[in-house]
CSV table of C-alpha atoms in Angstrom, one decimal:
chain,number,residue,atom,x,y,z
A,1,UNK,CA,0.0,0.0,0.0
A,2,UNK,CA,2.8,2.5,0.9
A,3,UNK,CA,4.9,1.9,-2.2
A,4,UNK,CA,1.7,2.7,-4.3
A,5,UNK,CA,1.3,6.0,-2.5
A,6,UNK,CA,5.0,6.8,-3.1
A,7,UNK,CA,4.6,6.1,-6.8
A,8,UNK,CA,1.6,8.4,-6.9
A,9,UNK,CA,3.5,11.1,-5.0
A,10,UNK,CA,6.4,10.8,-7.4
A,11,UNK,CA,4.1,11.0,-10.4
A,12,UNK,CA,2.3,14.1,-8.9
A,13,UNK,CA,5.7,15.8,-8.3
A,14,UNK,CA,6.8,15.0,-11.9
A,15,UNK,CA,3.5,16.5,-13.2
A,16,UNK,CA,3.9,19.6,-11.1
A,17,UNK,CA,7.6,20.0,-12.2
A,18,UNK,CA,6.7,19.5,-15.9
A,19,UNK,CA,3.8,22.0,-15.6
A,20,UNK,CA,6.2,24.5,-13.9
A,21,UNK,CA,8.8,24.0,-16.6
A,22,UNK,CA,6.2,24.5,-19.4
A,23,UNK,CA,4.9,27.6,-17.7
A,24,UNK,CA,8.4,29.0,-17.2
A,25,UNK,CA,9.4,28.2,-20.8
A,26,UNK,CA,6.3,29.8,-22.1
A,27,UNK,CA,6.9,32.8,-20.0
A,28,UNK,CA,10.5,33.0,-21.2
A,29,UNK,CA,9.4,32.7,-24.8
A,30,UNK,CA,7.0,35.5,-24.4
A,31,UNK,CA,9.7,37.6,-22.8
A,32,UNK,CA,12.2,36.7,-25.6
A,33,UNK,CA,9.6,37.6,-28.2
A,34,UNK,CA,8.9,40.9,-26.4
A,35,UNK,CA,12.6,41.7,-26.2
A,36,UNK,CA,13.1,40.8,-29.9
A,37,UNK,CA,10.1,43.0,-30.9
A,38,UNK,CA,11.3,45.9,-28.8
A,39,UNK,CA,14.8,45.6,-30.3
A,40,UNK,CA,13.4,45.6,-33.8
A,41,UNK,CA,11.3,48.7,-32.9
A,42,UNK,CA,14.5,50.3,-31.6
A,43,UNK,CA,16.4,49.5,-34.8
A,44,UNK,CA,13.6,51.0,-36.9
A,45,UNK,CA,13.6,54.1,-34.7
A,46,UNK,CA,17.4,54.4,-35.0
A,47,UNK,CA,17.2,54.0,-38.8
A,48,UNK,CA,14.4,56.6,-39.0
A,49,UNK,CA,16.5,59.0,-36.8
A,50,UNK,CA,19.5,58.5,-39.0
A,51,UNK,CA,17.5,59.2,-42.1
A,52,UNK,CA,16.0,62.3,-40.4
A,53,UNK,CA,19.6,63.5,-39.6
A,54,UNK,CA,20.7,62.9,-43.1
A,55,UNK,CA,17.8,64.8,-44.5
A,56,UNK,CA,18.6,67.8,-42.2
A,57,UNK,CA,22.3,67.6,-43.3
A,58,UNK,CA,21.3,67.5,-46.9
A,59,UNK,CA,19.1,70.6,-46.5
């Protein structure tokens, strides 16, 4: 009877751990996507700023 309970506990722990891992990975992926997007936005802003500066210099 006791070994069966132990097995159930181990399985429950594994389920919790895998759920936590999936949650953390999902969260990290969202964060990474957010960072990548913000970096792309920054690059676009820098390019626009450089173009703006060039236009001012040309004028």
